[in-house]
mmCIF file of C-alpha atoms and ligand atoms in Angstrom:
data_model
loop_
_atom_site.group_PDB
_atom_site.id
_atom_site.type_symbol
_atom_site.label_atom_id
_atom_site.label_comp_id
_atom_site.label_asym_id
_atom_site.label_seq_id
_atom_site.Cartn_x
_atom_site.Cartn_y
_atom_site.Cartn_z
ATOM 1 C CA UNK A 16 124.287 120.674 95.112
ATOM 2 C CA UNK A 17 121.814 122.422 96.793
ATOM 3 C CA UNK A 18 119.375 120.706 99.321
ATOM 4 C CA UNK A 19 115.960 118.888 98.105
ATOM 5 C CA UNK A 20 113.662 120.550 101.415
ATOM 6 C CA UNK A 21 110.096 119.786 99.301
ATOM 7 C CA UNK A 22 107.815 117.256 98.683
ATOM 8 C CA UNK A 23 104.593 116.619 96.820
ATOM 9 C CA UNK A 24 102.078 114.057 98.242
ATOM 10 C CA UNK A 25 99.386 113.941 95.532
ATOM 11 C CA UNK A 26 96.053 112.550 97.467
ATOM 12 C CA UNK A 27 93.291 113.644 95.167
ATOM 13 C CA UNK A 28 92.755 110.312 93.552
ATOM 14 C CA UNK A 29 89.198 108.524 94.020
ATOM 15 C CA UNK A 30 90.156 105.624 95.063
ATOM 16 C CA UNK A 31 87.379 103.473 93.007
ATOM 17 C CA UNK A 32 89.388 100.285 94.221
ATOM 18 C CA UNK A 33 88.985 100.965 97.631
ATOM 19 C CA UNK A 34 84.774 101.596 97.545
ATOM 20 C CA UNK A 35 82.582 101.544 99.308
ATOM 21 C CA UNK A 36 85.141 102.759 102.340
ATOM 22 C CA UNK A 37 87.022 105.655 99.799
ATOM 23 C CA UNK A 38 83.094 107.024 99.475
ATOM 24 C CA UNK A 39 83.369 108.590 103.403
ATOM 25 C CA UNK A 40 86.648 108.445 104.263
ATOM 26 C CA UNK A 41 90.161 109.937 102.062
ATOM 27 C CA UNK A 42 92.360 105.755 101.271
ATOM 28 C CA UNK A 43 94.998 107.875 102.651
ATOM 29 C CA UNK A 44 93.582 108.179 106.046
ATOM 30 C CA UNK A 45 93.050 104.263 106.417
ATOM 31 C CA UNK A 46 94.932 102.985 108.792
ATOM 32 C CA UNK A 47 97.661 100.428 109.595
ATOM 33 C CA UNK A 48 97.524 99.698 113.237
ATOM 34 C CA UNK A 49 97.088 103.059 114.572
ATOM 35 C CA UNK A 50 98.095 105.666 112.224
ATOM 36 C CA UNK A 51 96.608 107.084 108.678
ATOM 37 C CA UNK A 52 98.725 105.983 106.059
ATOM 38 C CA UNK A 53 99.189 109.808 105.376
ATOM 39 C CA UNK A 54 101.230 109.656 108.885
ATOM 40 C CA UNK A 55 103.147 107.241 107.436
ATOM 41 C CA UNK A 56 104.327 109.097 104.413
ATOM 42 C CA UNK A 57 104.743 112.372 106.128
ATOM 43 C CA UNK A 58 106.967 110.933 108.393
ATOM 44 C CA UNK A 59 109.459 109.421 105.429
ATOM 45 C CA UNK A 60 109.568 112.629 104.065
ATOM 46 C CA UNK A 61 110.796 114.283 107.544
ATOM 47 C CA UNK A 62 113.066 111.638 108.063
ATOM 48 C CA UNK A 63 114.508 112.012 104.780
ATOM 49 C CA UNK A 64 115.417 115.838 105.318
ATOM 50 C CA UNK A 65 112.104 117.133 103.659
ATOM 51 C CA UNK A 66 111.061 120.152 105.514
ATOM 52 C CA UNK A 67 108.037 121.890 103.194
ATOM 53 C CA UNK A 68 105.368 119.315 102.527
ATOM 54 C CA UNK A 69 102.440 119.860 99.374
ATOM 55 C CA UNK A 70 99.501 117.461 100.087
ATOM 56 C CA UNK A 71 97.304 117.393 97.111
ATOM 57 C CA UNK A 72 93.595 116.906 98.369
ATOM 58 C CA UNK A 73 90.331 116.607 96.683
ATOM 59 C CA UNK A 74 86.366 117.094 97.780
ATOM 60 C CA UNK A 75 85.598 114.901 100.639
ATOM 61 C CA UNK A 76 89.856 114.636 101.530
ATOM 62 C CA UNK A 77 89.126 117.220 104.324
ATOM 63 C CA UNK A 78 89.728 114.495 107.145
ATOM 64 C CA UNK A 79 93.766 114.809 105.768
ATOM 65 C CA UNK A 80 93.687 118.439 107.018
ATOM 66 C CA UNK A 81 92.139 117.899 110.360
ATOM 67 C CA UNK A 82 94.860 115.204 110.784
ATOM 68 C CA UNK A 83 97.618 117.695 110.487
ATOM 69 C CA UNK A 84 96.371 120.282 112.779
ATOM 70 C CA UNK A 85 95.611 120.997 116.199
ATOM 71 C CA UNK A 86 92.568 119.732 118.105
ATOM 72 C CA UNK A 87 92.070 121.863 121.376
ATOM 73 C CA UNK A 88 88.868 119.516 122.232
ATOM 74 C CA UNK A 89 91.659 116.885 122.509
ATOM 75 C CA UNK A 90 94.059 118.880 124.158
ATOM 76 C CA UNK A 91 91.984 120.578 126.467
ATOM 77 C CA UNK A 92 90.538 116.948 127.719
ATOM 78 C CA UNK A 93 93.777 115.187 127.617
ATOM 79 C CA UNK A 94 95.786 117.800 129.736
ATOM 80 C CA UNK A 95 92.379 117.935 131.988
ATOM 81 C CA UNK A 96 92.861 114.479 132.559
ATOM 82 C CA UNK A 97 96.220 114.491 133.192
ATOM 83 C CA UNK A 98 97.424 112.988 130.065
ATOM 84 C CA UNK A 99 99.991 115.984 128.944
ATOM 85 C CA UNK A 100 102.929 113.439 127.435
ATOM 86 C CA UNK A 101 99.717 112.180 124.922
ATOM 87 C CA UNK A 102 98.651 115.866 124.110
ATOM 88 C CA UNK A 103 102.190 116.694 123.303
ATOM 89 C CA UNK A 104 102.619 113.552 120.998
ATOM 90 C CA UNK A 105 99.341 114.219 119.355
ATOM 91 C CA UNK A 106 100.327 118.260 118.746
ATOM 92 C CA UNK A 107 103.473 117.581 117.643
ATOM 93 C CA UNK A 108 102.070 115.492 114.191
ATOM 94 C CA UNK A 109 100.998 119.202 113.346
ATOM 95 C CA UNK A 110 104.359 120.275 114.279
ATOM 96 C CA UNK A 111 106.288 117.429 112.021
ATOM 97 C CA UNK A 112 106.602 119.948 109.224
ATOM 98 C CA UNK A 113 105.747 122.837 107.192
ATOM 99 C CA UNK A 114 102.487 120.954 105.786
ATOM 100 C CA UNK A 115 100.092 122.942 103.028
ATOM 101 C CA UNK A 116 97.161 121.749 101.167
ATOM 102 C CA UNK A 117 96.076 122.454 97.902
ATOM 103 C CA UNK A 118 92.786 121.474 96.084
ATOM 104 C CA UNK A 119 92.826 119.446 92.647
ATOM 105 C CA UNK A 120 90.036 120.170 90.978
ATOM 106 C CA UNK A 121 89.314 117.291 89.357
ATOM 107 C CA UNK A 122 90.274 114.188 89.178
ATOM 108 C CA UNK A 123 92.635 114.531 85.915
ATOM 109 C CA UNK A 124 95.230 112.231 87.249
ATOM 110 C CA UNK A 125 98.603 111.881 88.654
ATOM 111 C CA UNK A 126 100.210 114.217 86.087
ATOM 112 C CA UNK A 127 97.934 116.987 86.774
ATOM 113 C CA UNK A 128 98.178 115.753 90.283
ATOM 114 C CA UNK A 129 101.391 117.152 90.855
ATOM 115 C CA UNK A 130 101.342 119.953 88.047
ATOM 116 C CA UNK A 131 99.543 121.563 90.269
ATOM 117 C CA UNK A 132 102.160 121.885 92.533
ATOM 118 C CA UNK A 133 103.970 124.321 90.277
ATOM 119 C CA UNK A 134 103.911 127.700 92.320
ATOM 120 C CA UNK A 135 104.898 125.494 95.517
ATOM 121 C CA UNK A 136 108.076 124.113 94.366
ATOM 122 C CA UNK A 137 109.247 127.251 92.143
ATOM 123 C CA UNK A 138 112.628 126.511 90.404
ATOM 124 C CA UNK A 139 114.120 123.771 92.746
ATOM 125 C CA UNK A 140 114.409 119.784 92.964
ATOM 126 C CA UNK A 141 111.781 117.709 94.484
ATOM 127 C CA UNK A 142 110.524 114.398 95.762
ATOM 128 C CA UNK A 143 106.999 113.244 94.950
ATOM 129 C CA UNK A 144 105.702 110.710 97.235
ATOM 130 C CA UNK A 145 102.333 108.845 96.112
ATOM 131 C CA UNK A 146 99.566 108.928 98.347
ATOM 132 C CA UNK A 147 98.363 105.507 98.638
ATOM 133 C CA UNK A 148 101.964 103.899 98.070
ATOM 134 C CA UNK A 149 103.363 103.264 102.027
ATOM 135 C CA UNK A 150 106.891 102.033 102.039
ATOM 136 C CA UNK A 151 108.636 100.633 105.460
ATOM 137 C CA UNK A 152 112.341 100.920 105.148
ATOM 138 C CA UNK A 153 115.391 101.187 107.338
ATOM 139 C CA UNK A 154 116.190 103.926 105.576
ATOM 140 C CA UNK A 155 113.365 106.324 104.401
ATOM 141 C CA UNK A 156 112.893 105.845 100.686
ATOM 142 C CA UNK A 157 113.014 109.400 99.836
ATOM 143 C CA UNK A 158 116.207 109.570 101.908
ATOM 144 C CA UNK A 159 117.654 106.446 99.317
ATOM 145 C CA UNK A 160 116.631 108.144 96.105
ATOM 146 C CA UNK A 161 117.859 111.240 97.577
ATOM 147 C CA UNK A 162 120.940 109.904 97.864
ATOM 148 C CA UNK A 163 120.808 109.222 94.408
ATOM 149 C CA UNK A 164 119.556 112.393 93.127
ATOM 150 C CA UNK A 165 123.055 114.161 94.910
ATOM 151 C CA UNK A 166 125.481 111.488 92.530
ATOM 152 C CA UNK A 167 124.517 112.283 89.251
ATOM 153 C CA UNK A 168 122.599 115.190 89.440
ATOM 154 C CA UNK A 169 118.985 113.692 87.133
ATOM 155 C CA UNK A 170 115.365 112.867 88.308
ATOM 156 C CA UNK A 171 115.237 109.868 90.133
ATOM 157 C CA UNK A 172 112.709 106.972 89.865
ATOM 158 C CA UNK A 173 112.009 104.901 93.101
ATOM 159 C CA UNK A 174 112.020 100.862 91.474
ATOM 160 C CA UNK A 175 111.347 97.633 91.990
ATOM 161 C CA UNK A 176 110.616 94.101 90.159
ATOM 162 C CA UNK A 177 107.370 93.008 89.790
ATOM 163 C CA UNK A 178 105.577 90.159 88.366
ATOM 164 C CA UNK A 179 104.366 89.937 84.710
ATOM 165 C CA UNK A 180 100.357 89.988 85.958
ATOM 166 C CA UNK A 181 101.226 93.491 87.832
ATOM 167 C CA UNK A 182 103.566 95.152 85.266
ATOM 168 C CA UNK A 183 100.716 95.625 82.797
ATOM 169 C CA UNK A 184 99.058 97.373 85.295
ATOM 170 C CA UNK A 185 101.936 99.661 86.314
ATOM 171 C CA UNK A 186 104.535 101.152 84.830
ATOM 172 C CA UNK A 187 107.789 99.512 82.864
ATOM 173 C CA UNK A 188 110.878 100.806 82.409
ATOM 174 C CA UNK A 189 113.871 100.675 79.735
ATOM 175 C CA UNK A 190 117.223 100.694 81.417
ATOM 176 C CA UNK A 191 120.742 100.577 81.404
ATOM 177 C CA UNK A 192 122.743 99.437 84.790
ATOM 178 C CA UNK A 193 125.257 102.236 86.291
ATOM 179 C CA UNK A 194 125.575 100.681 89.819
ATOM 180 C CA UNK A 195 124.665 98.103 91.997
ATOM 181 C CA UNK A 196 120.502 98.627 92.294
ATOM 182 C CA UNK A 197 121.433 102.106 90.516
ATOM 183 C CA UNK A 198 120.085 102.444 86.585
ATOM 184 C CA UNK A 199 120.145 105.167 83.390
ATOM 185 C CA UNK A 200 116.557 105.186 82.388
ATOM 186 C CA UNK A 201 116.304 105.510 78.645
ATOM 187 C CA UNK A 202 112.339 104.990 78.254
ATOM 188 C CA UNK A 203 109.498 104.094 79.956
ATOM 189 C CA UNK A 204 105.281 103.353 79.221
ATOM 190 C CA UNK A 205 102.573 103.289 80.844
ATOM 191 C CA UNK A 206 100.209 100.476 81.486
ATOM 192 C CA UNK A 207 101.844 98.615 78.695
ATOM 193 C CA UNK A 208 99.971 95.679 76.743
ATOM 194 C CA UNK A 209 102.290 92.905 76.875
ATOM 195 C CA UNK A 210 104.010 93.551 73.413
ATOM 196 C CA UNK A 211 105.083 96.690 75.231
ATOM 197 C CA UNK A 212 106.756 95.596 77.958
ATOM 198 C CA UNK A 213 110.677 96.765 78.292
ATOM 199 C CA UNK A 214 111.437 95.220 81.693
ATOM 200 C CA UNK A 215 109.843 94.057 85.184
ATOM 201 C CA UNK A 216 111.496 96.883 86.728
ATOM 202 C CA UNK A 217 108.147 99.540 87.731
ATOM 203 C CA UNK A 218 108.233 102.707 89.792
ATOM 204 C CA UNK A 219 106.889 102.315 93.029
ATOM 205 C CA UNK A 220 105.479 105.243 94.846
ATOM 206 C CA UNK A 221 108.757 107.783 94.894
ATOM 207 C CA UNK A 222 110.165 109.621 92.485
ATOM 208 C CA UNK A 223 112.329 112.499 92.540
ATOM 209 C CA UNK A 224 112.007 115.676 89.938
ATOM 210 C CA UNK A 225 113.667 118.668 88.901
ATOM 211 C CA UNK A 226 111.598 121.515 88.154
ATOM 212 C CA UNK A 227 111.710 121.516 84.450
ATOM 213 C CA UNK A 228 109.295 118.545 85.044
ATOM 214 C CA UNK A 229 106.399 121.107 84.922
ATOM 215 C CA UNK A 230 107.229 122.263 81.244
ATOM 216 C CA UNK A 231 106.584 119.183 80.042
ATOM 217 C CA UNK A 232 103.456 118.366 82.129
ATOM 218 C CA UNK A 233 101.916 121.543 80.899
ATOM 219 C CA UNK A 234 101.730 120.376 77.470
ATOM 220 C CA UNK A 235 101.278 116.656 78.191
ATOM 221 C CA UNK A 236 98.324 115.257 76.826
ATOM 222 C CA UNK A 237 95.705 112.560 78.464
ATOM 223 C CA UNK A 238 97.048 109.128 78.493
ATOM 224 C CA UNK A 239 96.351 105.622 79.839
ATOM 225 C CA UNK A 240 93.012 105.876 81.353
ATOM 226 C CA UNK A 241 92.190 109.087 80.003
ATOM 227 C CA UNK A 242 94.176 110.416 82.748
ATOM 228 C CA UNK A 243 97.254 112.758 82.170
ATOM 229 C CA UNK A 244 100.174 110.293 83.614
ATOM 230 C CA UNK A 245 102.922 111.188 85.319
ATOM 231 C CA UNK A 246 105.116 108.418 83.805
ATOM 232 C CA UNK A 247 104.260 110.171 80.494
ATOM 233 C CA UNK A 248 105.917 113.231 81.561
ATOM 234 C CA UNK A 249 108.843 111.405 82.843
ATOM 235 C CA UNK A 250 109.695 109.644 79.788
ATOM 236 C CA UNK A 251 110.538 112.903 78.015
ATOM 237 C CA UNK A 252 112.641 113.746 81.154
ATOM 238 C CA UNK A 253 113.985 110.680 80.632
ATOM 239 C CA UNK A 254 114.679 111.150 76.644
ATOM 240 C CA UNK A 255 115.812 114.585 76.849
ATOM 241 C CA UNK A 256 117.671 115.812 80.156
ATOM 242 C CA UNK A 257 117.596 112.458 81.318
ATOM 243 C CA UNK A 258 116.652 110.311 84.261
ATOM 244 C CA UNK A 259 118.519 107.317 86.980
ATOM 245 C CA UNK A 260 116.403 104.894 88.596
ATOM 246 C CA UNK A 261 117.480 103.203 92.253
ATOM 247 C CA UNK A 262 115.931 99.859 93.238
ATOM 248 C CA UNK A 263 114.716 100.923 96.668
ATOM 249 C CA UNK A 264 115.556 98.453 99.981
ATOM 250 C CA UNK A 265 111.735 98.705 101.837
ATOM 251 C CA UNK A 266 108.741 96.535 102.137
ATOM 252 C CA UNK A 267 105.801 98.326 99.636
ATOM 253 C CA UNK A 268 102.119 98.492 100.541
ATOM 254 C CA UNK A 269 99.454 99.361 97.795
ATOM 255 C CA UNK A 270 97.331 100.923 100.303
ATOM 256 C CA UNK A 271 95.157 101.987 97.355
ATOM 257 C CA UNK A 272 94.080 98.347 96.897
ATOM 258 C CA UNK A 273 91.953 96.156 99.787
ATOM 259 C CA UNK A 274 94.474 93.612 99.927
ATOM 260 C CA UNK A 275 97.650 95.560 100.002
ATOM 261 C CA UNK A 276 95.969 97.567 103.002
ATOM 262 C CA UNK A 277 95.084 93.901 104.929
ATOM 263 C CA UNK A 278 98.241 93.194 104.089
ATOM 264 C CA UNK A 279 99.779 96.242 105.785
ATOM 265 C CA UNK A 280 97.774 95.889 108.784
ATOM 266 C CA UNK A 281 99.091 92.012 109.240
ATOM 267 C CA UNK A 282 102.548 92.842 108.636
ATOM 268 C CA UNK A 283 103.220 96.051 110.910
ATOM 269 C CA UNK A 284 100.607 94.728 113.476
ATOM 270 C CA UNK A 285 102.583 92.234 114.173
ATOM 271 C CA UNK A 286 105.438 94.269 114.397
ATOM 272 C CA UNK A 287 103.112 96.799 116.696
ATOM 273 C CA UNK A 288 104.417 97.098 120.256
ATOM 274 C CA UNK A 289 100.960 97.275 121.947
ATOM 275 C CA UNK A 290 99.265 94.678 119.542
ATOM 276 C CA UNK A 291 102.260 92.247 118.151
ATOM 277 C CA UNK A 292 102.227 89.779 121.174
ATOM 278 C CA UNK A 293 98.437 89.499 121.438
ATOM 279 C CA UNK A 294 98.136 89.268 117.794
ATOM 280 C CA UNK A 295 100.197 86.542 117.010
ATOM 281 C CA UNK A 296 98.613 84.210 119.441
ATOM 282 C CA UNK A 297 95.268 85.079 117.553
ATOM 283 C CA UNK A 298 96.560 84.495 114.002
ATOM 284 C CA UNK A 299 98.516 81.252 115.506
ATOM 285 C CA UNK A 300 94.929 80.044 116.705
ATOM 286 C CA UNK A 301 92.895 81.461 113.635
ATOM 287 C CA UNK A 302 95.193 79.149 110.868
ATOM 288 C CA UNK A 303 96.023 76.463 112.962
HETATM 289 P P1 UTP B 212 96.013 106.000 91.802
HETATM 290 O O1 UTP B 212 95.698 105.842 90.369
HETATM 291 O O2 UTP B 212 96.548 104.829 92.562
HETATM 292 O O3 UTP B 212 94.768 106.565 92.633
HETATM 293 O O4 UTP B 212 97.005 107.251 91.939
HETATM 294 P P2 UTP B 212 93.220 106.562 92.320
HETATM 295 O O5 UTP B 212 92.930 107.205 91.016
HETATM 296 O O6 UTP B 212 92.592 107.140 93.542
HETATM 297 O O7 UTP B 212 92.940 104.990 92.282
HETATM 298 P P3 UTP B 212 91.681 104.146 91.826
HETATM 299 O O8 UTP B 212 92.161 103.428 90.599
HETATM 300 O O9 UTP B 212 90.508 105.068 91.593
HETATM 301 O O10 UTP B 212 91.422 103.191 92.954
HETATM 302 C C1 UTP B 212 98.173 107.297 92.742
HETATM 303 C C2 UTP B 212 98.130 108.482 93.684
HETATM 304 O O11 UTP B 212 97.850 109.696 92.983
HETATM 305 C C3 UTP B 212 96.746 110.377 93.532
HETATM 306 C C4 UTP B 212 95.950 109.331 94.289
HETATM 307 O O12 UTP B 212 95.263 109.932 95.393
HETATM 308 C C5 UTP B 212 97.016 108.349 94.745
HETATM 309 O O13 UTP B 212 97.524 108.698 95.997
HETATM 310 N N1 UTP B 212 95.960 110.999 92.432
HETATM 311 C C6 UTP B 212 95.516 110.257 91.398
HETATM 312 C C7 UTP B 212 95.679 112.357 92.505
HETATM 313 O O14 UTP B 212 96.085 113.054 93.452
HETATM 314 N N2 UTP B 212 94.933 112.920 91.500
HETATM 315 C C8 UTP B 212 94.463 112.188 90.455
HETATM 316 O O15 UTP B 212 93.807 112.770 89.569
HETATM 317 C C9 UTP B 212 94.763 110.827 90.407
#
């Protein structure tokens, strides 16, 4: 089977939940410790093989560009100063792959998100990685549904349990077990009231696609939220050609929500090399 090299990042998104911050600065450029989440996300998708990366930006989502590219003020003072090994580091996150940006016009949500992304991915397989969804993993998630994608050939849907409270806001799924953490997906809804609800089991953040994904999206209609959903799209991938879903090993943030982003910062702070030591001692002191 040939080789999934692309991925979508769809960024374009508002981010009402995270205001007032998400009014001057992109939720995907927060960061944990001492990287954007973007960085994050780009790097999963390297790791996992990826080598042609679609970030889908919005008005005010400029900072995401400047991220990915040079910045000869930096180099130029940096190298001046002696500090080459740091200007090489910091050129090389432009470097970390084949990275293009693309405007969404609007707003029109996650659907259109990644419908726009039609000319970019042309008639192959692949992985969609949601912008505000950061995932810490032994192995990159992309890599695990990847993995996935190669057995039986379908669209892959990155899941995991959640809670009754957060399934009606995400999305639940109908599905029949193949392998250990590996499913046949036979339905799925949207933001279901809880009448609706087939299972616990929600997509988190990763999916994988094949290209026929974009026939469907073109004639899928507004959904949940007035927004044209992804998940809508899916289920008639799901229905007619087919779809697996693999419960992904990995620690999820919801970076698009305050306290999934403190949460992040916590976690992987602790965890943090240059911070972890220091920071313990303060949290030890702060809750004792
Ligand atoms: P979300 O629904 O979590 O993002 O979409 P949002 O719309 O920014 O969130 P709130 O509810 O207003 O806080 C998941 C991902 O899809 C992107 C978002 O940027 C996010 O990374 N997205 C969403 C788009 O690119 N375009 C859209 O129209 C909607």
């Amino acid at each position: 089977m040939k080789k999934v090299t692309k991925a979508v990042i769809p960024a374009a998104g508002l981010g009402t939940r995270m205001l007032p911050v998400a009014k001057g600065v992109p939720k995907e450029m927060l960061p944990i410790v001492d990287k954007p989440c973007m960085h994050y996300l780009v790097e999963e998708a390297v790791a996992s093989g990826i080598t042609d990366i679609l970030i889908i930006t919005g008005r005010g989502k400029d900072a995401i560009e400047d991220y990915f590219d040079y910045n000869l003020e930096y180099n130029n003072k940096l190298c001046a100063s002696g500090k080459e090994e740091l200007a090489r580091e910091m050129n090389a996150i432009a470097d970390m792959a084949n990275i293009t940006f693309l405007r969404q016009k609007e707003a029109k949500g996650l659907g259109h998100a990644v419908y726009c992304a039609k000319s970019f991915v042309g008639d192959e397989p692949f992985a969609v990685l949601y912008g505000d969804d950061v995932i810490v993993s032994e192995v990159p998630v992309v890599k695990q549904l990847l993995d996935v994608y190669y057995k039986y050939g379908l669209g892959v849907a990155g899941v995991k349990g959640v809670t009754p409270e957060q399934i009606v806001k995400y999305c639940s799924l109908k599905v029949d077990p193949l392998e250990q953490g590996v499913y046949k997906v036979s339905d799925m809804i949207e933001k279901p009231s809880p009448d609706k609800i087939f299972s616990l089991l929600s997509i988190l953040g990763r999916v994988v696609l094949p290209p026929e994904i974009f026939d469907i999206l073109e004639r899928t209609p507004r959904g949940a939220g007035n927004e044209i959903q992804l998940t809508d799209a899916m289920r008639e991938l799901a229905v007619t050609k087919g779809m697996t879903a693999c419960e992904f090993e990995g620690k999820r943030y919801d970076i698009g929500s305050k306290l999934g982003l403190l949460m992040a910062n916590v976690e992987q702070g602790l965890k943090h090399p240059e911070t972890g030591e220091a920071f313990r001692d303060f949290l030890k002191r702060l809750v004792l």
